[in-house]
XYZ file of C-alpha atoms in Angstrom:
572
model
C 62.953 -81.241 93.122
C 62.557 -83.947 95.495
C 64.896 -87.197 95.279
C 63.353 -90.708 95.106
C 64.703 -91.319 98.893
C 61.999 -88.517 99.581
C 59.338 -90.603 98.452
C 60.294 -93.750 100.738
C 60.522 -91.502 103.789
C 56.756 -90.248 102.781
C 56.002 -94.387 101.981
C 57.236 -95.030 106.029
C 55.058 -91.808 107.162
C 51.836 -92.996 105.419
C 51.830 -96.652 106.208
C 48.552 -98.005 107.594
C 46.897 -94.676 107.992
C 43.646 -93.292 106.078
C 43.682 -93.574 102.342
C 43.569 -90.161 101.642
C 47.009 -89.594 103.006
C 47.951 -90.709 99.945
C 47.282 -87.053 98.882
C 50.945 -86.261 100.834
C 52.860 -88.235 98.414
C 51.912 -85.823 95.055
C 54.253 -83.869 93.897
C 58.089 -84.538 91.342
C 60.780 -86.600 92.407
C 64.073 -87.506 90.676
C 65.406 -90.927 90.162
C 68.461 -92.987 89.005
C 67.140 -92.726 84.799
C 64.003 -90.837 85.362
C 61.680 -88.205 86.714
C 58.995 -89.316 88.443
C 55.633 -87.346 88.728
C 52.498 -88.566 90.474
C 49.920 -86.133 88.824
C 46.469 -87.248 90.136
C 45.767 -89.321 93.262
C 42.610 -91.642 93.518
C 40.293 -90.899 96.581
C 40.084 -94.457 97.670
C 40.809 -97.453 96.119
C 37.707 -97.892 94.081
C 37.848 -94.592 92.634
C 39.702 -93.823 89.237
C 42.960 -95.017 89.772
C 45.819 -92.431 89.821
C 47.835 -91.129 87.411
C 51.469 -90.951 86.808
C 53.415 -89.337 84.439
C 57.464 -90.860 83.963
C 60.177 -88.510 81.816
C 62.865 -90.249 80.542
C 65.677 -88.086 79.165
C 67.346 -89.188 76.017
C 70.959 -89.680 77.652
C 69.327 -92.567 79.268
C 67.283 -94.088 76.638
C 69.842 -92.931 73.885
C 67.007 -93.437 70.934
C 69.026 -92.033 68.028
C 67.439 -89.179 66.397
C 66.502 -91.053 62.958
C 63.934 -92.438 64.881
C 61.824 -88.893 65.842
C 63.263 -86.720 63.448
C 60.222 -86.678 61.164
C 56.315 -85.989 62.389
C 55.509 -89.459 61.084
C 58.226 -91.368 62.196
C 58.148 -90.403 65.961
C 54.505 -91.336 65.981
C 55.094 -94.920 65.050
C 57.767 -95.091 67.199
C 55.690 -93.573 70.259
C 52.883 -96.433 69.515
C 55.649 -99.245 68.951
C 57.117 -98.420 72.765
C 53.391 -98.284 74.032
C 52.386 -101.208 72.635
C 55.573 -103.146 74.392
C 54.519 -101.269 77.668
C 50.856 -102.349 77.491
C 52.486 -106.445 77.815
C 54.626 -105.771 80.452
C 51.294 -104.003 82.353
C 49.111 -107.112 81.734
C 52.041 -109.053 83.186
C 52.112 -106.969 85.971
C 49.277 -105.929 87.098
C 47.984 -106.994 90.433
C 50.602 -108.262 91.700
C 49.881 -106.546 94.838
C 46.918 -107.282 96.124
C 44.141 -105.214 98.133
C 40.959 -103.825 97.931
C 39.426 -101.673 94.776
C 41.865 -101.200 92.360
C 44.907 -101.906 94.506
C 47.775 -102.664 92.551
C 46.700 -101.898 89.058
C 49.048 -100.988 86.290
C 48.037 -99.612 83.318
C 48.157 -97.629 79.905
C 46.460 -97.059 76.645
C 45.178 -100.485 74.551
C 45.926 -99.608 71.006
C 44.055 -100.753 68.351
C 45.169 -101.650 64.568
C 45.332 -97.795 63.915
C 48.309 -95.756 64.562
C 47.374 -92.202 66.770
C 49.207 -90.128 68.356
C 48.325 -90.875 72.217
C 49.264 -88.640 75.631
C 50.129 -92.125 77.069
C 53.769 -92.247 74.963
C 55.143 -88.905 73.837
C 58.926 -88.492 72.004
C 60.056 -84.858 72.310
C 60.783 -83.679 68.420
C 63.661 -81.680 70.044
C 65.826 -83.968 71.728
C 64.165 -87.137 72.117
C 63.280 -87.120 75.782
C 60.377 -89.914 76.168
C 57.371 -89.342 78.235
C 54.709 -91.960 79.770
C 51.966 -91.637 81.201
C 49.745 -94.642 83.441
C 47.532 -95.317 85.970
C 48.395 -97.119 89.036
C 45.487 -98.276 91.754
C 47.644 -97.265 95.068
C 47.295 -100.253 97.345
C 44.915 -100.482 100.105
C 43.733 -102.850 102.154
C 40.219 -101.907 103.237
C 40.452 -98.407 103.172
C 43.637 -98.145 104.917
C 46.886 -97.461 103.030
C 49.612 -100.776 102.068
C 52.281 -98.193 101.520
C 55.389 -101.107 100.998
C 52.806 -102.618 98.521
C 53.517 -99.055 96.413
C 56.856 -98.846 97.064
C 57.303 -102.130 95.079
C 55.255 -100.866 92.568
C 57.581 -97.813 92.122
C 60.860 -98.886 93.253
C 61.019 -102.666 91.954
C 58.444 -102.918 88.956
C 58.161 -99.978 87.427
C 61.802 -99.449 86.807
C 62.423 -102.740 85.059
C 59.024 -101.855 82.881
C 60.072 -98.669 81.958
C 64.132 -100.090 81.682
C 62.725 -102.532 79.046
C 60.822 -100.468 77.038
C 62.344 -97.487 76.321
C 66.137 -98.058 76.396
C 67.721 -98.302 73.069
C 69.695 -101.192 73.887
C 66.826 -103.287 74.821
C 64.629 -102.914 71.578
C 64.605 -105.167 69.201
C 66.541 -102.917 66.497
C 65.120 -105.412 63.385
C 61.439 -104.700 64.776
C 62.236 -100.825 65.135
C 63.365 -100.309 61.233
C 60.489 -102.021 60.445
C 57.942 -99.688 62.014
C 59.964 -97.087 60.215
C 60.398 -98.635 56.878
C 55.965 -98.918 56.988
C 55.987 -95.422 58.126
C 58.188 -93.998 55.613
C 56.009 -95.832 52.806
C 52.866 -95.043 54.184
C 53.955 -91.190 54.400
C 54.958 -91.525 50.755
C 52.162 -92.918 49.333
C 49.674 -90.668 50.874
C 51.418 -87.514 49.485
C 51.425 -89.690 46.446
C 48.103 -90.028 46.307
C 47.587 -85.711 46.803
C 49.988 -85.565 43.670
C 48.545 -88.060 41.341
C 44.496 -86.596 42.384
C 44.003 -90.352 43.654
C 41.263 -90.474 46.855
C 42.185 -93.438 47.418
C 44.794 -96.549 47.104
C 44.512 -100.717 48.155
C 47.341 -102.478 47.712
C 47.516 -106.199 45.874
C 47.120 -109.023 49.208
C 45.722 -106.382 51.586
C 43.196 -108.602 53.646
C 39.872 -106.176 54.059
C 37.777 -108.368 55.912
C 37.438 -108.639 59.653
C 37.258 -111.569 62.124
C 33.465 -110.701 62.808
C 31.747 -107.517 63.345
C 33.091 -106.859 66.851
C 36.474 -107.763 66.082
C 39.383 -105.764 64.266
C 41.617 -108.628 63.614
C 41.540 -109.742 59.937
C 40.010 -112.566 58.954
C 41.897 -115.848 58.826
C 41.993 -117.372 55.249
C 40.295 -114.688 53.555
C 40.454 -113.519 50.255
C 43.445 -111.198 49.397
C 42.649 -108.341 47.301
C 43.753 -108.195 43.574
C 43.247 -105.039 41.607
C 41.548 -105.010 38.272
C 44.118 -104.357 35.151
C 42.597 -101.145 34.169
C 42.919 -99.605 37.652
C 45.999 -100.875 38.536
C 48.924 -98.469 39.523
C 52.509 -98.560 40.712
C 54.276 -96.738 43.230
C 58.328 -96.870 43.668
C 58.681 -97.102 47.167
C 61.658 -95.088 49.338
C 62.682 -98.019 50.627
C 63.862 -99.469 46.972
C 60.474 -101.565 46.495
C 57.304 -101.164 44.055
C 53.720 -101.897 45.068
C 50.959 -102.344 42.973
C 47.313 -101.206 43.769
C 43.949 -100.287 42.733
C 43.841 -96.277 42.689
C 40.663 -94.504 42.620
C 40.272 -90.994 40.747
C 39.285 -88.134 41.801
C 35.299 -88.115 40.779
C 32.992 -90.485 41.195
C 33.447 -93.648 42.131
C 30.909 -96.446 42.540
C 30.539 -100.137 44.199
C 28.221 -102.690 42.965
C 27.490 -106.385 43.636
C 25.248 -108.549 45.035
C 24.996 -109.033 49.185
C 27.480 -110.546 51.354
C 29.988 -110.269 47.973
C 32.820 -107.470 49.491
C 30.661 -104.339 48.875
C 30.521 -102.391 52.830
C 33.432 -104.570 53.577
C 35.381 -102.504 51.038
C 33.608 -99.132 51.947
C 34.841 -99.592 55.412
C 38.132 -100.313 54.372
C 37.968 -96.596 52.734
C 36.534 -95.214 56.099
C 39.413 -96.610 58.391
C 42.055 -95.556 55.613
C 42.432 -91.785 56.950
C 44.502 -93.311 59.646
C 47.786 -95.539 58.988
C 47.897 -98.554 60.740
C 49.826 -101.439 62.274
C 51.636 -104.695 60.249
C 49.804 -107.536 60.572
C 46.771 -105.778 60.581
C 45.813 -106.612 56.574
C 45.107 -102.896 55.927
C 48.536 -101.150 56.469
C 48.550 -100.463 52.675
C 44.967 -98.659 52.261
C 44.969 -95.495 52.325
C 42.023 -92.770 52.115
C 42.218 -88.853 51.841
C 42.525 -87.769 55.283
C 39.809 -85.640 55.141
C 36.948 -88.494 53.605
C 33.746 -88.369 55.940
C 31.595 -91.511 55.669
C 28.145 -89.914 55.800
C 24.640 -91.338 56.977
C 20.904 -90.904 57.749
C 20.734 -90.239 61.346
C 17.026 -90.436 62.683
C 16.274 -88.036 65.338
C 19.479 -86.379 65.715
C 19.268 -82.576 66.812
C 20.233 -80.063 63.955
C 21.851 -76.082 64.811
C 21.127 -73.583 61.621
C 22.537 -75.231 58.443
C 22.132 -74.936 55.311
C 20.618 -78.082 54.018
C 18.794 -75.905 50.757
C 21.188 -78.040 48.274
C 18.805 -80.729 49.211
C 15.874 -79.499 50.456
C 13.769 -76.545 49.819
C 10.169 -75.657 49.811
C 8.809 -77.721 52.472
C 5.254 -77.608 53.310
C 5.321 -75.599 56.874
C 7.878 -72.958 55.212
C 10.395 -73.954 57.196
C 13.853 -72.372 56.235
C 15.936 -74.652 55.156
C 18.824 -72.144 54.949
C 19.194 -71.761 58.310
C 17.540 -75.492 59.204
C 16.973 -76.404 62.864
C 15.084 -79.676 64.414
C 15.570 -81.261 67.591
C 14.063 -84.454 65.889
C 15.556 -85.026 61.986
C 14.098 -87.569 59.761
C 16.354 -89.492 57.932
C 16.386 -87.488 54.730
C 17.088 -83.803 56.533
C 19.227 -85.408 58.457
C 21.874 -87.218 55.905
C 21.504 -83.517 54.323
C 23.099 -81.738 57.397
C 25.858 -84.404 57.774
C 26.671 -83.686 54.145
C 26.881 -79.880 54.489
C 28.668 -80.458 57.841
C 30.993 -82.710 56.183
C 32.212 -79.847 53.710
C 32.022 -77.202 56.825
C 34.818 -79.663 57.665
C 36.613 -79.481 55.073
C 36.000 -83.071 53.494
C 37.038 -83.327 50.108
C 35.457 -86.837 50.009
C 32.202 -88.476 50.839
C 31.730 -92.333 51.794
C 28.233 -93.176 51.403
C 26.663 -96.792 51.609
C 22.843 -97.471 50.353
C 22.285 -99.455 53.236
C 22.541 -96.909 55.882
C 20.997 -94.016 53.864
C 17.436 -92.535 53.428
C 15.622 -93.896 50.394
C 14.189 -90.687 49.586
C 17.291 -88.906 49.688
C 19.428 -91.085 47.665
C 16.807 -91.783 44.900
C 13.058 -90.803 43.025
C 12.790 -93.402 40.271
C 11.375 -92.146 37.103
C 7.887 -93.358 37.588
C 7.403 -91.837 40.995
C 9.477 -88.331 39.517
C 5.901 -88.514 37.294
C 3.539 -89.138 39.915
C 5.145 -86.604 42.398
C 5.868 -83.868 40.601
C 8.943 -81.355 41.377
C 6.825 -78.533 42.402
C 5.257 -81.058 45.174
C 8.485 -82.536 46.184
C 11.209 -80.751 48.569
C 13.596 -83.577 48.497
C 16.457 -82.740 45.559
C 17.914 -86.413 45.776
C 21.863 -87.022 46.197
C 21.923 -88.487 42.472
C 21.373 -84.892 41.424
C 23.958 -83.138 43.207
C 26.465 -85.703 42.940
C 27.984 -84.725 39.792
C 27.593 -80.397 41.353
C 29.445 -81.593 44.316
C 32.218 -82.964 42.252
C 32.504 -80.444 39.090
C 31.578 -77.260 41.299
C 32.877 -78.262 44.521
C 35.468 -80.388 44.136
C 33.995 -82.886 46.809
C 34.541 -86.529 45.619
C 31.836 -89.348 46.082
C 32.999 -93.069 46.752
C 29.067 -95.325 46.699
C 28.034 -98.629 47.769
C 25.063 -99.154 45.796
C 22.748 -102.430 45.356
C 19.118 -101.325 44.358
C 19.589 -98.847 41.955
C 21.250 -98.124 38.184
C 20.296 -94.649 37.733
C 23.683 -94.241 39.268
C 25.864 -95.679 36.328
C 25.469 -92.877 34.538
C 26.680 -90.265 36.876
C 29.861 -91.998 37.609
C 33.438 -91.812 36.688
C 34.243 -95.681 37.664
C 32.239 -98.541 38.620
C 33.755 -101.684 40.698
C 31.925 -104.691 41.352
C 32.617 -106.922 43.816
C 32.116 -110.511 43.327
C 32.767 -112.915 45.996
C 35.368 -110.402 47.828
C 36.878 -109.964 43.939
C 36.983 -106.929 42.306
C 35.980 -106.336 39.177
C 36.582 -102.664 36.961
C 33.094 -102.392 34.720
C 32.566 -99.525 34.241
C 32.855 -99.297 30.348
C 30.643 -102.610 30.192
C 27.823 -100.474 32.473
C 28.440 -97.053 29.962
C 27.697 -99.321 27.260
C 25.320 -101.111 28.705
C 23.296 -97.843 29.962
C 23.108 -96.280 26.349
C 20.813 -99.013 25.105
C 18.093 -97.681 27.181
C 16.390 -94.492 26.153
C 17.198 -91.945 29.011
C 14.239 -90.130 31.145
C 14.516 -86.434 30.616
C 12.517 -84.378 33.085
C 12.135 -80.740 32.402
C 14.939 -78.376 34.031
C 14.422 -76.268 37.097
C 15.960 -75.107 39.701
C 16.907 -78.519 41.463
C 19.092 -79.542 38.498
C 22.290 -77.529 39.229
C 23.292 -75.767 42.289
C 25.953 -73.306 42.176
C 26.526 -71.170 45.094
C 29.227 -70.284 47.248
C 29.520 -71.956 50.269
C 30.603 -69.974 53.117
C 30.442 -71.349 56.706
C 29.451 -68.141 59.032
C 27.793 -70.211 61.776
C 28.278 -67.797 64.840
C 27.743 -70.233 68.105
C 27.253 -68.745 71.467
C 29.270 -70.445 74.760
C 27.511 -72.628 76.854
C 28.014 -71.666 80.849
C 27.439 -74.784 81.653
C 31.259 -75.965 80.179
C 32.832 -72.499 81.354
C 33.170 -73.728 85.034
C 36.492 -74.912 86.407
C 35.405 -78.685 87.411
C 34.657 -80.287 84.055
C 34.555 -83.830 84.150
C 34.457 -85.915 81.372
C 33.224 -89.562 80.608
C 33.393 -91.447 77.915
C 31.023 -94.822 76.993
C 33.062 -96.763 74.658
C 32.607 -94.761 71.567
C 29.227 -94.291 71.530
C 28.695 -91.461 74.041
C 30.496 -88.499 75.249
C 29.194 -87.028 78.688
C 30.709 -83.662 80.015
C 29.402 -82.812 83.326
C 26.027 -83.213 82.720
C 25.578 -83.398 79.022
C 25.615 -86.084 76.323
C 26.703 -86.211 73.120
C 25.570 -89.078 70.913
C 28.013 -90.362 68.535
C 26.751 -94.042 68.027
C 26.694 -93.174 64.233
C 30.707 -91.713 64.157
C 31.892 -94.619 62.010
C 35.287 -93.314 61.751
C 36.105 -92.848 65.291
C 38.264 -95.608 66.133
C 39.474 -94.909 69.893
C 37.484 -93.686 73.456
C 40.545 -92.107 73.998
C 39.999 -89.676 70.365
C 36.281 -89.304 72.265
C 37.634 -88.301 75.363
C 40.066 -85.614 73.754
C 37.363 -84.680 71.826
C 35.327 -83.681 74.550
C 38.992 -81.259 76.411
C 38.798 -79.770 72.632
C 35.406 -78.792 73.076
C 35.001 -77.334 76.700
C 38.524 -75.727 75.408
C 36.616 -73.869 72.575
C 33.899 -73.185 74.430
C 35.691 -71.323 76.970
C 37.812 -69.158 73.713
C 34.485 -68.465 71.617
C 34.500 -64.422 72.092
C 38.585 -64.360 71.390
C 37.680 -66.015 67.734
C 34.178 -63.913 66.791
C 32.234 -67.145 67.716
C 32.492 -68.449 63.957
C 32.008 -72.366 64.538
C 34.391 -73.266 61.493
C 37.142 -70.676 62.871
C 36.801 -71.652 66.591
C 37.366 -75.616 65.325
C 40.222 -74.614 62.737
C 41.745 -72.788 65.344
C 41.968 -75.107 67.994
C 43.059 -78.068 65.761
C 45.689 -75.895 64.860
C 46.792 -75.145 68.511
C 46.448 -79.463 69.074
C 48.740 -79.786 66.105
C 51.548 -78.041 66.831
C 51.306 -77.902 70.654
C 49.488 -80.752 71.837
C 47.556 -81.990 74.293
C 49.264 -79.090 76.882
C 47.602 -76.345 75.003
C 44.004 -77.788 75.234
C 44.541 -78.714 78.456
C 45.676 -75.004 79.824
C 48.350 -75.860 82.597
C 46.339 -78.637 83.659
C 47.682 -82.348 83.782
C 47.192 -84.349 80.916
C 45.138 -87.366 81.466
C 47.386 -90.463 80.503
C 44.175 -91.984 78.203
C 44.195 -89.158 75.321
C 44.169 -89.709 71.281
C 44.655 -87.616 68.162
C 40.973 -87.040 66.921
C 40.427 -86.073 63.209
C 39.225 -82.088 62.933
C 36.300 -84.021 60.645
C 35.082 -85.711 64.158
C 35.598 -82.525 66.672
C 32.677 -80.710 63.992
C 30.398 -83.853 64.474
C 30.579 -83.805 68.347
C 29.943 -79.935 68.220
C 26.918 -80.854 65.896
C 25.245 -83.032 67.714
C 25.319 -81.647 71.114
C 21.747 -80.624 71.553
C 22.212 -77.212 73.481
C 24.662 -75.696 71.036
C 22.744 -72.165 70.509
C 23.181 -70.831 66.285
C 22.328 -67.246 65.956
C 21.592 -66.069 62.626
């Protein structure tokens, strides 16, 4: 391995010339407390900058083991120490000057949700911490400002990494806080597996945000309060109780008038599959990790499902058991992201009215006369919802505003008044048996019991099997790879670019595996989600380096990618 004297000597050699004798300097070098490992080197200074990766073993940082001896702990402590990192970059960024990106320092901006990131790793084993930034190697022009580096390595990024990661300069009080919230929040979820709860808000959570772009709560807004009858209590390990509304297993629907708490709550429920920060209002909601918040999605391109639950007989005999379109309407295609959902293994389905078909949510009774079954291919959601449940075991949490014929298919009903909620459902039950019920004749549509087995078989796509992949990421709403785009505009629960970006190494990596796993969609995904868990990013990645601007995507969003990229090729 080569010493940190090494790299000055290379510093003196490349001074002033071309930029791309930068390329000289890659390569491992030891220092005092560190290794140091410059990965990927920019081709000029308005290029991507480069990447470094910096291994700190735990002799030096001398984190004691409580702090990554659980799964759940070493991931809040990973995004604490990143989070501290990501002030001293903005401090010190820039501070050598030049052309492009000269002088850059950077890692991963975290958001309010806790995910495991390539940019801060803690070894379960021993505790060795590993970061990974990007630095814009100075330049002036096009011509290398090799001392401007050297400060960068030698002088700043020392003290940065110094600060951040040794033991006896974190603040211990802030520390056992991250892993007192931790500990709870591990709790309570397997809590909520044991008691058959979906889903849990805690009394004084804040749900609102600061405005629609923001994640930041909302100043002065009003703290949830359960309802009595929904009301539960968990013992905490940490000595404490806390009180919350718990919904059942079943389903569950919310009611109220506009602008009164009811998508506000509903998204609260989609960002609960992920723990997240103090402070941020929502650290004590909490959703079944595998809850999909589904949508009509007009135009989207659909590969071979089976969308028969809810559609059947159409008018050009198209099969609906094998159902493909390169151009859904809104109805077919909320019924593929339902059965893609449960191909995904979602035990939970988050739908609001506002964003749905009308046709697929609801036929009123009136329009049930004037269309008759036998001239309508559309089975609506309200008569599968109980099926999915009692059959399927797939839960159904509904924001609903236009419709009643709901009330009677559900196992709780909250209304939301002016951010309050409010537990009505026996009020509604009583309510609803006033009114004479409309019994339509039975058919086939009124039950559907069948076994659902998943037995896509996908064939690879050459295009992803070559060796340069690159991969590009717009905000959240697009995923490129080469040449090819994937729109995910309507993946509410995606939180991150950097759980899009891993998203897209997951797929070219199961593209390039598809004959080793019999080309079964479900198994290729399962498979490789397995491989992320346990070995991380390195696995996907196949000896390559690991970019420094990964995230921990849910297995629910690596099926949604692979769904909507239009070339994916079904065979029967």
């Amino acid at each position: 391995m080569n010493l940190d004297k090494d790299l000055k000597e290379k510093f003196q050699k490349i001074d002033h010339r071309g930029y791309l004798a930068y390329k000289e300097i890659k390569g491992t070098y030891q220092f005092k407390n560190y290794i140091f490992v410059i990965e990927h080197v920019q081709g000029d200074p308005f290029a991507s900058p480069s990447q470094v990766k910096i291994i700190v073993n735990n002799k030096n940082t001398k984190i004691p083991n409580k702090y990554f001896d659980r799964n759940h702990r070493r991931i809040a402590v990973q995004d604490y120490l990143l989070r501290k990192l990501e002030i001293l970059t903005l401090k010190n960024s820039f501070k050598i000057k030049g052309s492009g990106k000269s002088g850059l320092i950077s890692v991963s901006h975290c958001g309010p949700e806790i995910l495991e990131r390539s940019a801060c790793q803690i070894c379960s084993k021993n505790g060795d911490v590993m970061i990974r930034m990007e630095i814009g190697f100075p330049a002036n022009g096009r011509t290398i400002n090799a001392k401007g580096l050297e400060i960068i390595v030698f002088e700043i990024l020392p003290e940065m990494i110094n600060t951040t990661v040794a033991y006896k300069n974190i603040n211990k009080e802030e520390l056992d806080n991250v892993i007192q919230l931790a500990d709870n929040q591990f709790f309570i979820r397997n809590y909520l597996k044991k008691e058959e709860l979906v889903a849990f808000i805690a009394d004084g959570s804040v749900l609102p945000r600061e405005s629609g772009i923001s994640s930041k709560p909302l100043k002065n807004a009003v703290k949830f309060k359960t309802p009595e009858s929904m009301k539960i209590k968990i013992g905490l390990p940490d000595g404490s109780t806390i009180c919350g509304m718990g919904i059942k297993r079943g389903v569950t629907l919310v009611v109220g008038g506009g602008y009164h708490g009811k998508s506000t709550l509903l998204e609260s429920f989609e960002k609960g599959v992920y723990d997240h920060i103090a402070g941020d209002g929502r650290e004590y909601v909490f959703t079944d990790i595998t809850a999909v918040k589904v949508r009509s999605e007009d135009g989207r391109g659909i590969a071979g499902i089976d969308i028969s639950m809810f559609i059947n007989n159409l008018p050009n005999k198209k099969d609906t058991i094998f159902f493909e379109t390169e151009n859904a309407s809104g109805s077919t295609s909320q019924a593929a992201n339902i059965i893609e959902a449960i191909e995904a293994d979602c035990k939970v389905l988050l739908i609001d009215e506002d964003t749905s078909a009308t046709n697929f949510m609801i036929r009123d009774k009136l329009m049930q006369l004037v269309v008759t079954e036998d001239k309508e291919p559309i089975t609506p959601y309200i008569d599968r919802i109980r099926d999915l449940y009692e059959i399927y075991g797939i839960s159904s949490i509904l924001v609903v505003g236009s419709s009643g014929e709901y009330f009677d298919k559900a196992d709780s009903i909250i209304q939301m008044d002016e951010y309050r909620a409010y537990d009505i459902t026996e009020n509604v039950k009583e309510l609803s048996t006033k009114y004479k019920k409309f019994e339509k004749e039975k058919s086939d549509k009124t039950s559907f019991i069948k076994e659902m087995i998943f037995n896509r078989t996908i064939l690879p796509y050459k295009e992803w099997c070559k060796e340069q992949i690159k991969i590009k990421v717009n905000n959240i709403d697009c995923l490129r790879i080469n040449k090819d785009d994937i729109d995910t505009r309507y993946l509410e629960q995606l939180v991150d670019k950097e759980q899009l970006r891993a998203i897209g190494y997951i797929i070219v990596y199961i593209n390039k595996h598809i004959f080793e796993n019999k080309n079964n969609l479900q198994n290729l995904i399962n498979k490789a989600y397995k491989e992320l868990e346990v070995n991380g990013f390195d696995r996907i990645l196949e000896d390559k380096f690991i970019p420094c601007n990964l995230a921990m995507p849910r297995k629910q969003e690596i099926f949604m990618c692979m769904n909507r990229f239009r070339n994916i090729r079904v065979i029967k």
